[in-house]
Structure formats: C-alpha cells, structure tokens
Short mmCIF file of C-alpha atoms and ligand atoms in Angstrom, two decimals:
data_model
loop_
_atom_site.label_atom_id
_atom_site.label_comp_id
_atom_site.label_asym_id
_atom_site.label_seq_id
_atom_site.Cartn_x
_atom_site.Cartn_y
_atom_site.Cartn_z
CA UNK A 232 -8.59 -45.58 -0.63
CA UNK A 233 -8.63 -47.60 -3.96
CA UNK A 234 -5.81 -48.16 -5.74
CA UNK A 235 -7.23 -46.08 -8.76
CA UNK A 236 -7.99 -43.49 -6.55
CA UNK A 237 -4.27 -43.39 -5.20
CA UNK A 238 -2.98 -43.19 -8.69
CA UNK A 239 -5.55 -40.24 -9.77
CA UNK A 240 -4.34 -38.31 -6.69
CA UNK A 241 -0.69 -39.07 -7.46
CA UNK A 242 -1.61 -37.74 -11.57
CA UNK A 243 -3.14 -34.31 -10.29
CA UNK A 244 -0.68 -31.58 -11.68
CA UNK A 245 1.08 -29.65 -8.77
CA UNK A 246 0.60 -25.56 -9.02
CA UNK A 247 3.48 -24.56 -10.32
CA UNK A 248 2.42 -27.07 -13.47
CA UNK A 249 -1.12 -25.53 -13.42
CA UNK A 250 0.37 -22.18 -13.19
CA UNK A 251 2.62 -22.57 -16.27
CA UNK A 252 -0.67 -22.67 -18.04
CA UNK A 253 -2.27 -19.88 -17.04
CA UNK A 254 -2.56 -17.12 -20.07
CA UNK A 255 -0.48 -14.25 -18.78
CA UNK A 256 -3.36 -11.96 -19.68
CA UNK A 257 -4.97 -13.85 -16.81
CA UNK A 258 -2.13 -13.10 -14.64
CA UNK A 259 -2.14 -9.52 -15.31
CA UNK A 260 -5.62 -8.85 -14.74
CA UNK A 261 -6.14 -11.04 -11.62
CA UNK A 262 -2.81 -10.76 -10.08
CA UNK A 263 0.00 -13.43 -9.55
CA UNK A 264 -1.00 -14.38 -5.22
CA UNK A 265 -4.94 -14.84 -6.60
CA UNK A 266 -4.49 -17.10 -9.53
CA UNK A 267 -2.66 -18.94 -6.72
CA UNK A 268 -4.93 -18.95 -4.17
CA UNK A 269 -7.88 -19.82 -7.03
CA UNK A 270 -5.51 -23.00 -8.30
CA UNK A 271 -4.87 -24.18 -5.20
CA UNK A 272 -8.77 -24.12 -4.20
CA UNK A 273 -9.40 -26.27 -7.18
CA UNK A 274 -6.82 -28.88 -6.83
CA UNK A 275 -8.16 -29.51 -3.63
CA UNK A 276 -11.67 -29.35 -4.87
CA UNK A 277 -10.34 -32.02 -7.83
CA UNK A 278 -9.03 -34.30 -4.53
CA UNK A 279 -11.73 -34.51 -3.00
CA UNK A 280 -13.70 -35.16 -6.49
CA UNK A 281 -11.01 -38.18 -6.66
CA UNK A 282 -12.01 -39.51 -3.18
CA UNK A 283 -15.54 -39.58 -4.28
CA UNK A 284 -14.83 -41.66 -6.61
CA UNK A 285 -14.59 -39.29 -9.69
CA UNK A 286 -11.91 -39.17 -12.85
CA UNK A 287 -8.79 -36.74 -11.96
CA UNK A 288 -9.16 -32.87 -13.74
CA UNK A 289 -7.18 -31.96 -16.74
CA UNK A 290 -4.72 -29.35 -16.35
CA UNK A 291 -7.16 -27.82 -18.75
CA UNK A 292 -9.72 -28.12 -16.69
CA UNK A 293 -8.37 -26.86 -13.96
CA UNK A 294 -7.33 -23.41 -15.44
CA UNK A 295 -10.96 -22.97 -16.76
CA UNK A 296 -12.48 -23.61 -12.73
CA UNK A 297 -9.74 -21.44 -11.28
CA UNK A 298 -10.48 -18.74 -13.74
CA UNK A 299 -14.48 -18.61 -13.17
CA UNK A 300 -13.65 -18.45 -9.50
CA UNK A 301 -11.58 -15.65 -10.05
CA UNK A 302 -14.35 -14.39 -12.35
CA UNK A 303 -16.84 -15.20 -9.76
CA UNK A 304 -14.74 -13.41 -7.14
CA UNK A 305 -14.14 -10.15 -8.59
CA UNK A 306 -17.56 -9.51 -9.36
CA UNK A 307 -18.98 -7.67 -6.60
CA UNK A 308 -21.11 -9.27 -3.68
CA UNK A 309 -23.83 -7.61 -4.09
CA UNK A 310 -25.08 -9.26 -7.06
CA UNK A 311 -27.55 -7.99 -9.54
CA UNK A 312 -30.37 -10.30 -9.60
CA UNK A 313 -33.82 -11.10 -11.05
CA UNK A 314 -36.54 -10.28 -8.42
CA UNK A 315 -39.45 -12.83 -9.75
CA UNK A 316 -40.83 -12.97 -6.09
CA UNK A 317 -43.64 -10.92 -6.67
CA UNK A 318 -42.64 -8.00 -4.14
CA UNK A 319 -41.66 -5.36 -5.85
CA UNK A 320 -39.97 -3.47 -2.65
CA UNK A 321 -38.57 -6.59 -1.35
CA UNK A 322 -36.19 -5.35 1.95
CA UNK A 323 -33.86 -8.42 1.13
CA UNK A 324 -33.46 -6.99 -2.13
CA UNK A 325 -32.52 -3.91 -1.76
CA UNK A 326 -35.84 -2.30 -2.08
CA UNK A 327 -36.29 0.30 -4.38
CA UNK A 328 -34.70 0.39 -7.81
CA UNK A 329 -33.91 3.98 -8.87
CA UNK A 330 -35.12 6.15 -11.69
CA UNK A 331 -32.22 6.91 -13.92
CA UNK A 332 -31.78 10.83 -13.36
CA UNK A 333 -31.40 9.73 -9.73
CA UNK A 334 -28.48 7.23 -10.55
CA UNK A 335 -26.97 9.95 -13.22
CA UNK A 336 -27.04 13.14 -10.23
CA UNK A 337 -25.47 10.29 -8.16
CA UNK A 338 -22.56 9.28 -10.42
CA UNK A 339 -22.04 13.20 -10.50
CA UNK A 340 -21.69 13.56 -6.78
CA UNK A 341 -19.57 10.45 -6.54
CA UNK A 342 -17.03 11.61 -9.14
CA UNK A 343 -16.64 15.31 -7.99
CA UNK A 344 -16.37 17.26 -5.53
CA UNK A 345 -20.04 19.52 -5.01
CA UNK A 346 -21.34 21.93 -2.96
CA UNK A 347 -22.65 19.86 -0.32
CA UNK A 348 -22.43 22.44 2.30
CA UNK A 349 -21.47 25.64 0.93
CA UNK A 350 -23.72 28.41 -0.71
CA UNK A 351 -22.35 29.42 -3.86
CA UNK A 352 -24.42 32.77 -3.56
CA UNK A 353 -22.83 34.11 -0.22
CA UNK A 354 -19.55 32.24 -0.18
CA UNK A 355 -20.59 31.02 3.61
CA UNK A 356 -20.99 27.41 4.69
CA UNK A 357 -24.16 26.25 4.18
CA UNK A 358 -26.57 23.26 4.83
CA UNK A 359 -26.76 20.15 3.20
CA UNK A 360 -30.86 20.22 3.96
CA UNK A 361 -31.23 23.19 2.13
CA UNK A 362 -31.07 21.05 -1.39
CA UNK A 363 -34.29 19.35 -0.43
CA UNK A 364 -35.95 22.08 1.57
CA UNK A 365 -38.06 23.91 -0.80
CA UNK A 366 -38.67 19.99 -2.69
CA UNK A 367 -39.88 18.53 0.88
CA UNK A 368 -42.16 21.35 1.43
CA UNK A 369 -43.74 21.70 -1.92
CA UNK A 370 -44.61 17.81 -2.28
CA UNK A 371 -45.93 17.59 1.46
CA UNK A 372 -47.06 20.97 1.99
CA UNK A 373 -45.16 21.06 5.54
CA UNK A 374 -42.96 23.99 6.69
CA UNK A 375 -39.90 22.42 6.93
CA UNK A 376 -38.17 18.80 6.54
CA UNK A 377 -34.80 17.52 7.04
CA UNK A 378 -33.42 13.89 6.09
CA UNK A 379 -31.57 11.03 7.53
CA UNK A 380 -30.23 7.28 7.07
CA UNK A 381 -33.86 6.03 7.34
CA UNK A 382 -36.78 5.76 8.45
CA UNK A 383 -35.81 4.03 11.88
CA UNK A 384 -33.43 6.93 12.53
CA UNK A 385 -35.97 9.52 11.66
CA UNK A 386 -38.69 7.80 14.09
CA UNK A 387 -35.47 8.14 16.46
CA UNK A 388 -34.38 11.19 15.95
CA UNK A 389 -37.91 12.59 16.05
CA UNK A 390 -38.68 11.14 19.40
CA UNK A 391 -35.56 11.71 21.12
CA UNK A 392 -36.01 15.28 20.47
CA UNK A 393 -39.79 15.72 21.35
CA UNK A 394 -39.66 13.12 24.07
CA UNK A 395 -36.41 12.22 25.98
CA UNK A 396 -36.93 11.84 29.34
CA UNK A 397 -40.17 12.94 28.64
CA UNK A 398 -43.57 10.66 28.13
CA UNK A 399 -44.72 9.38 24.31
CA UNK A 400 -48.48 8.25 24.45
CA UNK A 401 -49.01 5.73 22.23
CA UNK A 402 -51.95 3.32 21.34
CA UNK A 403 -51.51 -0.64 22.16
CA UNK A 404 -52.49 -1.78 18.36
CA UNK A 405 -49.83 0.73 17.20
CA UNK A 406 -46.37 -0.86 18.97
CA UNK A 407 -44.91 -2.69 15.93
CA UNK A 408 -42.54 -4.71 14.91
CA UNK A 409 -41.44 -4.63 11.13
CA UNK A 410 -38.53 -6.69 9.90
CA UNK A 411 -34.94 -6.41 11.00
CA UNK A 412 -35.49 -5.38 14.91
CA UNK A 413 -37.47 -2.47 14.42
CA UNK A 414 -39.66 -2.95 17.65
CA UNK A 415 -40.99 0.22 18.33
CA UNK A 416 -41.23 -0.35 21.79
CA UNK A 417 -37.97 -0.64 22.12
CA UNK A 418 -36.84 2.08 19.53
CA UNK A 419 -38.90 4.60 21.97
CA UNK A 420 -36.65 3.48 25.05
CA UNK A 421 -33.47 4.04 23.05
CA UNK A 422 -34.94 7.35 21.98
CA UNK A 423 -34.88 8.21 25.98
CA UNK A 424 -38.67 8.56 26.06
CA UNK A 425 -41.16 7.05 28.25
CA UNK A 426 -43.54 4.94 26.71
CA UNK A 427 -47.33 5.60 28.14
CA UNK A 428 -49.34 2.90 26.02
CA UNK A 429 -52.96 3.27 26.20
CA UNK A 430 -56.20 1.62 24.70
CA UNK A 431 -55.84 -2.34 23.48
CA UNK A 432 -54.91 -4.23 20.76
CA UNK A 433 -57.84 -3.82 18.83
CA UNK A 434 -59.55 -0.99 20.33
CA UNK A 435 -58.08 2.45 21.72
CA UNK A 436 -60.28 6.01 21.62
CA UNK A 437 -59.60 9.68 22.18
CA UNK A 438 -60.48 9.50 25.88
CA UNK A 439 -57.58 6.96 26.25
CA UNK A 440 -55.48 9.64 25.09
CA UNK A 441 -56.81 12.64 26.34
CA UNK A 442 -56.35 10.62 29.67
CA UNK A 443 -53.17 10.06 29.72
CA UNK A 444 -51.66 13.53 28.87
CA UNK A 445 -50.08 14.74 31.84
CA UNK A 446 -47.52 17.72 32.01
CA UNK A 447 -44.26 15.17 31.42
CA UNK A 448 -45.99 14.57 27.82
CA UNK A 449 -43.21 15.19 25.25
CA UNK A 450 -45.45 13.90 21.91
CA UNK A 451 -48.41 11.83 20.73
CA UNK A 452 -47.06 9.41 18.60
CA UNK A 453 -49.06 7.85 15.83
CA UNK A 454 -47.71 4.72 13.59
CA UNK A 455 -48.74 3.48 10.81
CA UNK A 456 -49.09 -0.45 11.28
CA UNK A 457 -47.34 -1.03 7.82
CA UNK A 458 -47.31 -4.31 7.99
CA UNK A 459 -50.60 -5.87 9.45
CA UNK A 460 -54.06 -5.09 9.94
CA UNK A 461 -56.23 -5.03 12.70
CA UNK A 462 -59.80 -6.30 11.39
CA UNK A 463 -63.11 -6.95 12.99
CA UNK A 464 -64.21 -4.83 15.99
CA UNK A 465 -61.70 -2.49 15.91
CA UNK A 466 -61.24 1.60 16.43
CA UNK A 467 -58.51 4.02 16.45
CA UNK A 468 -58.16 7.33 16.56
CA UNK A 469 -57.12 9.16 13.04
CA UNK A 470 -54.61 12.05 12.68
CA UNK A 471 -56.86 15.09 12.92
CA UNK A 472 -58.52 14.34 16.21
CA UNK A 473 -54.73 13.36 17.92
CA UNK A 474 -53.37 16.48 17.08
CA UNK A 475 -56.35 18.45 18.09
CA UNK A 476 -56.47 16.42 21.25
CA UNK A 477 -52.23 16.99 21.79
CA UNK A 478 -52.99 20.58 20.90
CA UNK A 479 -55.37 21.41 24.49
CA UNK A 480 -51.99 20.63 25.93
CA UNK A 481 -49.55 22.04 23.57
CA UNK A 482 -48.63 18.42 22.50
CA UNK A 483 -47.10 17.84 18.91
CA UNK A 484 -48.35 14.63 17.44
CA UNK A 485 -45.69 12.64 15.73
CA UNK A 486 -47.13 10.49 12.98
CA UNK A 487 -44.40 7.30 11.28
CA UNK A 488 -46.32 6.63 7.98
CA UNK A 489 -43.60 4.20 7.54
CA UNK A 490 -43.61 4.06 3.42
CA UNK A 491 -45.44 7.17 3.37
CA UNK A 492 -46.69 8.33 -0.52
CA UNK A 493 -46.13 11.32 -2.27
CA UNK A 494 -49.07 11.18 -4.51
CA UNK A 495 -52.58 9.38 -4.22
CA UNK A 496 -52.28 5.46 -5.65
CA UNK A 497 -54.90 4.97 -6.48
CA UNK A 498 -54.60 6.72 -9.61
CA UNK A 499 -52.25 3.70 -10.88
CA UNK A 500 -55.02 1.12 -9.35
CA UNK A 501 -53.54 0.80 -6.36
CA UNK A 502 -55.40 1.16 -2.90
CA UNK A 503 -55.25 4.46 -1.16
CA UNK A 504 -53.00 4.92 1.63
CA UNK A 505 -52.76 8.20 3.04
CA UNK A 506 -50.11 10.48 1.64
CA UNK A 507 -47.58 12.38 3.53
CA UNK A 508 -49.46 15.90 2.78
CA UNK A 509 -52.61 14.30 4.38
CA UNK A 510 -50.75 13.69 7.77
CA UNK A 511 -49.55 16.90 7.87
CA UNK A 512 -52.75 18.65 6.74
CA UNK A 513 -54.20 16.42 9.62
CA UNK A 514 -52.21 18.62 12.01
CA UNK A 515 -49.19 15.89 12.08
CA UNK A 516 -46.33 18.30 13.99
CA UNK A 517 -43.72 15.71 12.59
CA UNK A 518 -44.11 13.24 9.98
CA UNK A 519 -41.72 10.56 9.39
CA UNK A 520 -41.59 8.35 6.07
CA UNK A 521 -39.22 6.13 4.26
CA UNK A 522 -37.23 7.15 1.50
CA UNK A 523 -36.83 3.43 -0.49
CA UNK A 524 -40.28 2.21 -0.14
CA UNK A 525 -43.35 3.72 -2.04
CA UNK A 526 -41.38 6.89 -3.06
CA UNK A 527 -38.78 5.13 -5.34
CA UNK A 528 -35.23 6.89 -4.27
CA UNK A 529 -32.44 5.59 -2.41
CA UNK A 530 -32.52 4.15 1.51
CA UNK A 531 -33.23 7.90 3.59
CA UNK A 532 -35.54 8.50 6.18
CA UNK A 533 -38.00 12.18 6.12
CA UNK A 534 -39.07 14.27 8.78
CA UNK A 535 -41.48 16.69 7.40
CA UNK A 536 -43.32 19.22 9.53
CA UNK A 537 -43.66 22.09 12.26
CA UNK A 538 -40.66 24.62 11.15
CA UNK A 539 -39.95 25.39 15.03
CA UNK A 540 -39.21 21.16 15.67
CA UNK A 541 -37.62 20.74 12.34
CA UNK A 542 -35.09 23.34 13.79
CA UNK A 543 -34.76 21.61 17.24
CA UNK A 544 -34.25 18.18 15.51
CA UNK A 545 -31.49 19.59 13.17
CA UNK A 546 -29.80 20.83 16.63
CA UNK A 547 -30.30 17.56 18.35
CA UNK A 548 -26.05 16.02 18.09
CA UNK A 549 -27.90 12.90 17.24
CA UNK A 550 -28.70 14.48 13.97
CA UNK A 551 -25.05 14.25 12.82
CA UNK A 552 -24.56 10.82 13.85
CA UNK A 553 -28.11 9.85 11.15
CA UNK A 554 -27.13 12.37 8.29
CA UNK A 555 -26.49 11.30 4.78
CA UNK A 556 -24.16 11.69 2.39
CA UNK A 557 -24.09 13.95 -0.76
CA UNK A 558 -24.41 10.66 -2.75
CA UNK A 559 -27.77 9.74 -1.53
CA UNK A 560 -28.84 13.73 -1.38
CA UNK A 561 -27.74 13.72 -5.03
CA UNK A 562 -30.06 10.79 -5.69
CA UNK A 563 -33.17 11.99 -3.25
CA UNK A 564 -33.39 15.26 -4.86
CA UNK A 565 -33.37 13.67 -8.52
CA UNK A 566 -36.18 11.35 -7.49
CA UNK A 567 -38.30 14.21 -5.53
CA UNK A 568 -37.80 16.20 -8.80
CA UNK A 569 -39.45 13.27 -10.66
CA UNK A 570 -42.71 14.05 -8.34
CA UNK A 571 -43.14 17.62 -10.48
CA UNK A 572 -44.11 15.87 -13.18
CA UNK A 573 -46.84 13.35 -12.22
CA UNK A 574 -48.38 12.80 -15.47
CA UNK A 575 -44.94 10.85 -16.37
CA UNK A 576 -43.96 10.24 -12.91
CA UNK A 577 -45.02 5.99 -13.39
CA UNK A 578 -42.86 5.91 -16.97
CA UNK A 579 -39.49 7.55 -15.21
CA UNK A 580 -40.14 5.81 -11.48
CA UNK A 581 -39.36 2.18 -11.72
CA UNK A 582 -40.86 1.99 -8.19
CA UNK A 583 -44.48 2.87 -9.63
CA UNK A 584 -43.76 1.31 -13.46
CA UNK A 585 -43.58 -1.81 -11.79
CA UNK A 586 -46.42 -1.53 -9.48
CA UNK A 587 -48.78 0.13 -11.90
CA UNK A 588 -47.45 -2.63 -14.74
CA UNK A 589 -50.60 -3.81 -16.22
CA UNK A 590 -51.52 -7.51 -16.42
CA UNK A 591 -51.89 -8.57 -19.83
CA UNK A 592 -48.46 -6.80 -20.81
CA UNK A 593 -47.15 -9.20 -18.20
CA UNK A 594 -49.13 -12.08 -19.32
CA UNK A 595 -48.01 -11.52 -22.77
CA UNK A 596 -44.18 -11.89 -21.46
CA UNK A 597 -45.12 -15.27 -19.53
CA UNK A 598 -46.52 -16.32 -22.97
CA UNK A 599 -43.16 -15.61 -24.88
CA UNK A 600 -41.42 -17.31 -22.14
CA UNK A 601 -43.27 -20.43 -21.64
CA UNK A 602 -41.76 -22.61 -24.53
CA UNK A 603 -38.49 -21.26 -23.55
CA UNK A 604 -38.16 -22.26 -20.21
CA UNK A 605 -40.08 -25.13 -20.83
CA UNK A 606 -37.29 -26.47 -23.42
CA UNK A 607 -34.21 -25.29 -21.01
CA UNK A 608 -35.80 -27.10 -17.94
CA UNK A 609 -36.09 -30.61 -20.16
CA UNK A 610 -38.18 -33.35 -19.47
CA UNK A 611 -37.80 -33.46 -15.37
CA UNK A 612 -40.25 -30.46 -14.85
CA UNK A 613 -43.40 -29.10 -15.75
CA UNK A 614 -43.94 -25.47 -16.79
CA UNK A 615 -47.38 -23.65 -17.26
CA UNK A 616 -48.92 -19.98 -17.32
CA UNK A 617 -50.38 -19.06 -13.68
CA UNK A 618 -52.19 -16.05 -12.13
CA UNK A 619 -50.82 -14.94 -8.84
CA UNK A 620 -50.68 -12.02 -6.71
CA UNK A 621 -47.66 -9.51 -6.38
CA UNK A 622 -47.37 -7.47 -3.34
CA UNK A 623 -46.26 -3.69 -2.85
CA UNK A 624 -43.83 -4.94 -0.24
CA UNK A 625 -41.85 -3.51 2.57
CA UNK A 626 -44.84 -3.08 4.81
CA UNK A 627 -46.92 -0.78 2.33
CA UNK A 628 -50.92 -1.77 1.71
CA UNK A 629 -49.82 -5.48 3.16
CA UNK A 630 -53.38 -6.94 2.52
CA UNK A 631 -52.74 -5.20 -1.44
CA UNK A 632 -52.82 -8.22 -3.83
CA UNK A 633 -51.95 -6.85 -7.61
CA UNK A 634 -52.63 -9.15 -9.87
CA UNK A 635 -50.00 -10.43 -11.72
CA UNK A 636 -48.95 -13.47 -14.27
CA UNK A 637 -46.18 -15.63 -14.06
CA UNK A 638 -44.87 -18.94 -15.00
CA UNK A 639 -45.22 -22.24 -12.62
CA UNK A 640 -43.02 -24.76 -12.10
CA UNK A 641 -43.35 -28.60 -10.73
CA UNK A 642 -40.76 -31.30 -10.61
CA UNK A 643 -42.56 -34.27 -12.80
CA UNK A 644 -39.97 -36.86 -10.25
CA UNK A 645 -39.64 -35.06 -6.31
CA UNK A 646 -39.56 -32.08 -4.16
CA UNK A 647 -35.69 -32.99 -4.30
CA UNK A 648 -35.57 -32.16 -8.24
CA UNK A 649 -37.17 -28.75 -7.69
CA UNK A 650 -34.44 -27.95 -4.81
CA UNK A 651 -32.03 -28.39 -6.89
CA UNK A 652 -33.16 -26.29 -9.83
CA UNK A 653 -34.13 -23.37 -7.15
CA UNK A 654 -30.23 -23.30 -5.93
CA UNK A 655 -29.51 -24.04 -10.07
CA UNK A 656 -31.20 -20.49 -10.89
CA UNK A 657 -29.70 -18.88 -7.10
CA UNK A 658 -26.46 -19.75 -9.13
CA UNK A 659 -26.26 -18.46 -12.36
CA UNK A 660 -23.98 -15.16 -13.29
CA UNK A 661 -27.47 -13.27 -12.65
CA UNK A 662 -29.55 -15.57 -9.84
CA UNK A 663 -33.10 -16.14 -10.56
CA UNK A 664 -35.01 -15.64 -7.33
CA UNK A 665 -38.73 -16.88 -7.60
CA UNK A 666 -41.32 -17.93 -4.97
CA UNK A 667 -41.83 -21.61 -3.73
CA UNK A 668 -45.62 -21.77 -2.92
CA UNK A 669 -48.09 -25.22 -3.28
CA UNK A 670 -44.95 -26.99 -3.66
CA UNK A 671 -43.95 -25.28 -7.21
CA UNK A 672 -41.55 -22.88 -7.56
CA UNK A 673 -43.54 -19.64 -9.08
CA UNK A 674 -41.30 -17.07 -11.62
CA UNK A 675 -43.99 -13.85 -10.97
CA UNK A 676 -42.94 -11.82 -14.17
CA UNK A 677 -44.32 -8.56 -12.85
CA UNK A 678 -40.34 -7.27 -11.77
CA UNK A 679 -39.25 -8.44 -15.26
CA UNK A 680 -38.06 -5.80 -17.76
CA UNK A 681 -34.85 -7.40 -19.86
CA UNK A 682 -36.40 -10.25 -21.80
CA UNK A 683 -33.57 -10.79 -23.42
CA UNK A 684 -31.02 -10.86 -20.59
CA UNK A 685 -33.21 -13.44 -18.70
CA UNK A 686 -33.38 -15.58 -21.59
CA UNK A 687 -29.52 -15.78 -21.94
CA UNK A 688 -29.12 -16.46 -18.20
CA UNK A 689 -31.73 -19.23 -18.48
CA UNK A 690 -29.55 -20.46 -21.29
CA UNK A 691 -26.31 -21.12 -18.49
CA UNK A 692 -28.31 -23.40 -16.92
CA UNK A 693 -26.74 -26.43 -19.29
CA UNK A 694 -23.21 -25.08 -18.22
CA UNK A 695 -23.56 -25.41 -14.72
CA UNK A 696 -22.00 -29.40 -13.70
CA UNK A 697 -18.72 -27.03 -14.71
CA UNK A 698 -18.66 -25.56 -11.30
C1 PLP B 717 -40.56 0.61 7.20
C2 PLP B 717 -41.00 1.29 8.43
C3 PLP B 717 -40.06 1.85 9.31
C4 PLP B 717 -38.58 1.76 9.09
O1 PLP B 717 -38.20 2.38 7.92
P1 PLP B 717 -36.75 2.11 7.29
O2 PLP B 717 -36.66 3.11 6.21
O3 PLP B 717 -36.74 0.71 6.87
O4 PLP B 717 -35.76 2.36 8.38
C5 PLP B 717 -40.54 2.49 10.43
N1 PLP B 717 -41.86 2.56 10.69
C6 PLP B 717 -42.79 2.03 9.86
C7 PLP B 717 -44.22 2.18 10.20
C8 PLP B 717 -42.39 1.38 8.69
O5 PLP B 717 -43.29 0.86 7.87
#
C-alpha cells in the first residue's frame, strides 16, 4: 500500500462521526441498528475504493450512499420493472398483469375479513368454489369447476384423482416439459398414476389408444404441447375422437390446455387456439388451464368439467393442500367477470390490450422516443427504429410472431460498452429489461404504457457512478 493510500484510509471518518450526520428524520424512518449497518457497508465500500487507488469519500458522501442503500433496501424485492422483452406473459416476470377491478376486489379481501366460506343466506359454512362456480360454468359451458395454485397442481390434482394407482394413456409427442420442472412424465408419477405412452414423437392414432385401454385405465390424458410444435409428417388424435374412444370403456379424457382461452383470438388478430369451451364441448371430462397466462388474472390453476369428477377432486385431501386463498379468489372472480363483457374485455384486460396493441400506435411511441434515448445514451451508442416480433409468451401460440416496433441499440466502441449499459438499465429505481439479439440490445415497446415514467427513469442513467 502507497503511502497516499495509507493516509486516505487513516482520513475515512469512523461511524460514530458519520452517524452524527445523519438527519434524524433519517433515523426515525429507517431505524437507529440500519443506518448502522448501511454506514458501515459504505465505509468499507470507500476502503476498498482507497485500495484501488481512488480519492477517500466525504462524510457527505457517505451519508448520501448509506441513505440510497437504505432507500434501495426498503423497497421491496420484487421490483416493478419495464418488460421491453417482447413477451408479454413472460414467466420470469410475473406473467400476467391484472385488470384493475381485479387488483381493487383484491385490496378488499386483503383488508377485511369476507365471506370466504360462509353463506350469508343460510348462516352455514360454505365453499370457497362456490364464488366462481356459476362464472366457470357460464364462460366454459362445463358443469362444474373448482380452482387451485396452478396449473401444475390442477394437472396433479386431476390425475391423482382419475388415475392413482391406476393407468393414464398418453401419446409420445404429448410428454412435455415447460419451464421450471414441469416434466409431465414425471408430474404423472407423483400423481400415483401409471404412465402407458403410446404412438411416437411425431405420429400417434386412435388405434394406439384404443389399444392400450385395458380395465386398470384411470383417464386419457390429452396435453396441449404449449410450447413447441411438431411439424412435417405428423398426426394426432383431437379431443372429440379421445373422448369418444375413452367413452367405449367408460374412460374420462383429461385434456391440460395449458394457457387455455376464454374467448376466440383471433378476433384481436391473434391465431386461434382452441378455447376452454371447445375442449369441453369436445367431450373433455376434465379440463385443466392456467389462470396467469392468456386469461389475464392472478397465478390459479382451473379444472372445468364432468360435475360427478369435479366432486371427487374437491374430496381428494390433496385438494386442500393446492387451494387458494380469498386474495387470489377475490382477484379471479373480478377478472372472469371482465369476460361478460367482451366487446370491452381488450380495453379493461391488460393481458389482451397488450397483445391486441396495434403496430403503428407502438411505432408512433418508438418515434417519440428515439431522440430521447438517443441524447441520454451519448455518443458511445447507436439508436434506430426496428421492426421485431413480440411473442404471446408462457407457452401460448409459441410459433405466434406479433409484430411489433421497438428501438435498437449498438455500442459504436465493443460488445463490452453494451454490457455495461444492459446492467446500467437492470439498475435503475425501475430496471429496463430489453432483449439482446444480433448483438444489439432491442427495447420492444409493445409492453410500454407510461411514457412518461420511462422517460424519467432513462433520465437516472447520468446519476448512476453515485452507486
Ligand atoms: C403452463 C402449462 C402448465 C403449467 O401451468 P402453471 O400455471 O404454470 O402451473 C401445464 N401444462 C401446460 C400444457 C402448460 O402450458
């Protein structure tokens, strides 16, 4: 160690000094062992700054950095952020954003105490399905439905009540594995059932199934492959014919549709992917869908169908262990609400405004920002319109492109530069998250809605050597 370095070590205030400092508004809000902890994290931050060779803090200084931490730390973890990745139900990101009547029911249910399980009519206990009941059944035309965690615990649920230590028949192209460990193989074995796969990757037909019934069949099962597609010479056997096929044997067919719509997209220029009251139309004796993905609420998982198995589900004691809480119920049955009204479904469902956002309105927004972010970003980068694709996400339509507009960014010096301005924007009070593709780092501007907020985020970006 230098001399000078010495010396700058020696002329770093001790805490108590630093402390003396601190507003005692500060100390109030934050508490007396934080500010602490926060001062002492920057000194030593400040040491190590003086080893490398840089000029000691200020007391000043030091009181600023200690109180951004502290800022920093009391903000919660889960930090709101700007999804400019182009996938709109991006799993990482929490998926679905929900539709303000569905955050207002849930405040309610968080702040009071509701009638979860009671019926106000009889004065008896009651069941915390019946508030979705009659809503399930209208928008998928089944009999019954109940609700759970998710999707993973429905497709669980479902088959450990049709199948356990029974036989599930299901086709070779069908055994997934979306993100996150869902392998249905595997989900079928902790379910209890016994997996009979039949047919081949690309090719399985009704004889493969009608083969392999036997009387230890529990359930067909049919899955949506959400997140691939299986192109070329290819065949599978739809809905209708399984459950007519299950039905010579008193079979139920249980169909995962995975994201599973309530309504037909292509109205909003989407592709068509079949909609939960198709599968059970189709003769689907248990349907299972997702509650964040396509339909816009909360995380949940559906089971939709056959009255009789809807009742043996709800008295399977796994049920209890997968139920959710009168938070979530408060926010499902705002968003399923939202589905009476389909002519204003895509302005009140930010799920479906996002997806259905039309292209010039977002090319108009990549226009505004262009000489903005081309000013804050300075001379070391490039900035320029671009076309690119957003996706559905979340294992809905995966081959769906919607085109979309965005901005494009290149580092004028390395791959180094752009690195560094990536982790820059993962750093600001609200993080920027684009897309790095063709060695650019793409903003897609579809999932952008406050203009004004992103353009006073951008603005921190000068601030940042502070931290
Ligand atoms: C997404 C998906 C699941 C899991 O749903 P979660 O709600 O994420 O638990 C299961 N099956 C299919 C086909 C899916 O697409």
């Amino acid at each position: 160690m230098t001399e000078l370095e010495s010396r700058n070590l020696r002329r770093l205030p001790s805490v108590t000094t630093i402390l003396d400092h601190v507003p005692p508004a500060i100390l109030l809000r934050f508490g007396h062992p934080a500010v602490t902890t926060a001062i002492r994290t920057r000194i030593d931050c400040a040491r190590e700054a003086i080893k490398a060779g840089a000029a000691p803090a200020t007391i000043e200084d030091l009181v600023l950095r200690a109180l951004l931490q502290l800022e920093q730390e009391a903000g919660s973890s889960l930090r709101p952020l700007f999804n400019l990745t182009g996938t709109v139900l991006h799993t990482n990101l929490g998926r679905a954003v929900l539709a303000e009547p569905a955050i207002d029911a849930a405040i309610v249910a968080m702040r009071e105490v509701v009638a979860l399980e009671f019926d106000l009519e009889t004065g008896q206990r009651g069941d915390r399905d019946n508030h979705l009941r009659d809503l399930l059944c209208k928008l998928t035309g089944a009999e019954d439905g109940t609700i759970v965690n998710n999707n993973a615990a429905a497709v669980l649920l479902a088959l450990n009540t049709l199948a356990q230590q029974r036989e599930a028949i299901v086709s070779r192209g069908e055994l997934i594995e979306i993100g996150g460990a869902f392998r249905m193989p595997d989900i079928m074995t902790r379910a209890g059932a016994i997996m009979v796969e039949v047919g081949t990757t690309n090719r399985t037909h009704a004889k493969d199934y009608r083969a392999a019934l036997s009387p230890q069949t529990g359930a067909i099962l049919k899955v949506h492959t959400s997140n691939y597609r299986i192109q070329g010479f290819t065949a599978e056997v739809g809905a209708a014919e399984l459950a007519a096929i299950g039905a010579t044997a008193s079979v139920p067919l249980l169909y995962d549709l995975g994201s599973g719509s309530l309504i037909d997209l292509s109205h909003y220029g989407l592709g068509r992917e079949s909609t939960v009251r198709e599968a059970v139309r189709q003769g689907a004796a248990l349907v299972t869908f997702s509650g964040d993905k396509l339909l816009g609420g909360p995380q949940a998982g559906f089971i939709v169908g056959r009255a009789d198995l809807i009742a043996a589900v709800n008295s399977n004691p796994l049920k209890r262990a997968l139920r959710v809480d009168k938070i979530r119920l408060a926010a499902i049955e705002a968003t399923l609400k939202l589905y009476h009204d389909p002519e204003r479904l895509a302005e009140r469902l930010p799920t479906l405004r996002l997806l259905a956002r039309p292209k010039h309105e977002i090319e108009a927004l990549a226009r505004r920002l262009l000489p903005i972010v081309t000013q804050t970003l300075g001379d070391g980068f490039t900035v320029a319109l671009c076309e690119c694709d957003s996706q559905i996400g979340s294992g809905a339509l995966p081959l769906e492109a919607i085109a979309s507009a965005g901005l494009a960014i290149r580092s004028r010096s390395s791959s180094g530069a752009l690195n560094q301005l990536t982790t820059a924007l993962r750093r600001l009070t609200r993080p920027i998250i684009g897309r790095t593709a063709d060695g650019g780092l793409i903003l897609d501007l579809r999932c952008l809605t406050d203009e004004d907020q992103f353009v006073s985020t951008l603005s921190e970006l000068g601030d940042q050597a502070l931290i």
